[in-house]
Structures are given as structure tokens and as C-alpha cells.
């Protein structure tokens, strides 16, 4: 039995999102009987598994429209994730001239973002309580089916935008903190970095930025020590890693941003593994093309060529994929 205030909220949300009421009712029914998400697990690089929860239609469509609705409220000074014109690369650029850099990230960030946090932010930006509660239910996942157990699902749709909204107050305080101390600061999803052209970042400052994240989330977010990294200039050489990119060069002189050896090795292995298995499916071709385009976006920004080893391997994969698709190798296929 739907309470009158929820019926009113459903009608109001349907008008705001410009969709029929019955789709919202259908989505709520899917949540109630636990059929709103496709759930599976993928391995983590650090070990263990990460659960993915991808919303099904019409819940997926509703989440996308809610994300578009709240997007303007989610932008902050330091955030570079899921904002047009910003990226993981622009998140690294402020730290190019640093001599000390501290990075940290939130453990299990999406699953640690509770429905209560989401509801509060929806209310703060102006939605009445019944409407905010309805929206929070629609964008949160609950393994138990109980609304109060909801958290942001780990599957792209609305979660990244809503996560940005939840972190906006944290971003603002960190921005002010950085301004006061003449630090550079940036965030990409749940990855943060502060840096300075000075010799070091004092331990108390490194501890304070971590406490800001944990305290402003009322303890919901955790930043264990293994989720932090501190870099300083060593022997007048810079080698600072952040977001799978590395800032390298002399202390005084031109520095470059490149992809870390570990990420390059991961990309090479992905192509090599696909070649060994003969996987030339459309899905794998798109995945590998995406990885190569990512690398190009990093290296071309600095007018640098891609590493020859990975380009030779990719050229070989392109040839084999074309043969698998057409039965013959095209004459106009260009090499690396």
C-alpha cells in the first residue's frame, strides 16, 4: 500500500523527469522484489572481488534522468570526474611542478555512500523530504531490499554524479584548506591529491586532509594507510604517480606526464591475451581500441609518440581482427 505522500511524490517526480508515473511505480516494484539490478562480481587488482550492480530498464532510465537533474549542483572547484572538459589528465596537471605530493582515496567509495547521505544532499539542494526520499530510493541499491540499507550502486549511471554531489562540501573545505596553505589540490572520483612546490607537505597537513574526508562523512568513508601515497623529490628527480599517470623529470627543468609502467603492462597484456585466445569479438575490439585511444590522449597532449612496443602489438591485433572479420587483410591498413 503506497502512502499518500509517496503517491504525491511519484506524481511530482514524474512531472519533473517528464516520464509516466507508471514507470516510476514499475521501478519501485522492481526494487521491492529485488529485480531492479543485474549483479555480478569482478576481481580487484588489490585482491578480492568488487560487486557490480547495473540497473535495468526503466530504473536505469529514471536514474539517468535524476543524474541529469542534479548534475548542476554536483560541480566543485577541485573535482575533475564526470565533468565535460575535465578528466583524469586535467586532475594531474595542477601537480606538474610539485616537489612533494600526497595522494589518498576512499575505500569502497560507492558502497560506503549511504542512502542517508544521498537523502540529506537531495534535501539540501531544495527537494522536499518525500520527493528526496523517493529519489534516494531510486538511485540507491539495497541487497536486503530495505530502503534504509541502500547505498550507491557500483555500476555507471547516476552514481558518479550523485557521489560528486555528496562530496561537494568535502571538496569545498579541502579547496579552502589548500588555498590557505598555497597547495594545489584535485579530485577524480574518489582519488584525491594535494601538492606543493616546497620541499615537503607536513605530516599534520597530510593527516588533516584525511580527517576532513572521514569526519565530514560522519565516519562513513574510510581512508586506510594503504590507500595513501606520499612522494618527494629524490636526488633532484621527480617521479610522482596519480591516477595511473606518472609525472617524471628533473627537479628543475621540463617534466612529462606519462602512463605508469604498470598500466602500460596491463594494456599490453590485454592485447596479448586477446591475440593468444583469438578474441576478436566486437566487444574486445572496442575495449582495446578504447585503451589505445586513452594512451593517445595522454601522449599526444605532450606531442609524444606512443611506446613502440604497444603500438606494434596493437597493429598486429588490428590485422588479425580484420582477417577474422573479412577473411582477408586490407591493403590500406596503416601501421604504427
PDB file of C-alpha atoms in Angstrom, residues 13 73 105 150 273:
ATOM      1  CA  UNK A  13       8.832  13.353  -9.837  1.00  0.00           C
ATOM      2  CA  UNK A  73      24.579  21.049  -8.183  1.00  0.00           C
ATOM      3  CA  UNK A 105      41.451   7.614  -1.849  1.00  0.00           C
ATOM      4  CA  UNK A 150      20.615   1.461   0.482  1.00  0.00           C
ATOM      5  CA  UNK A 273      45.871 -12.169 -24.138  1.00  0.00           C
TER       6      UNK A 273
END
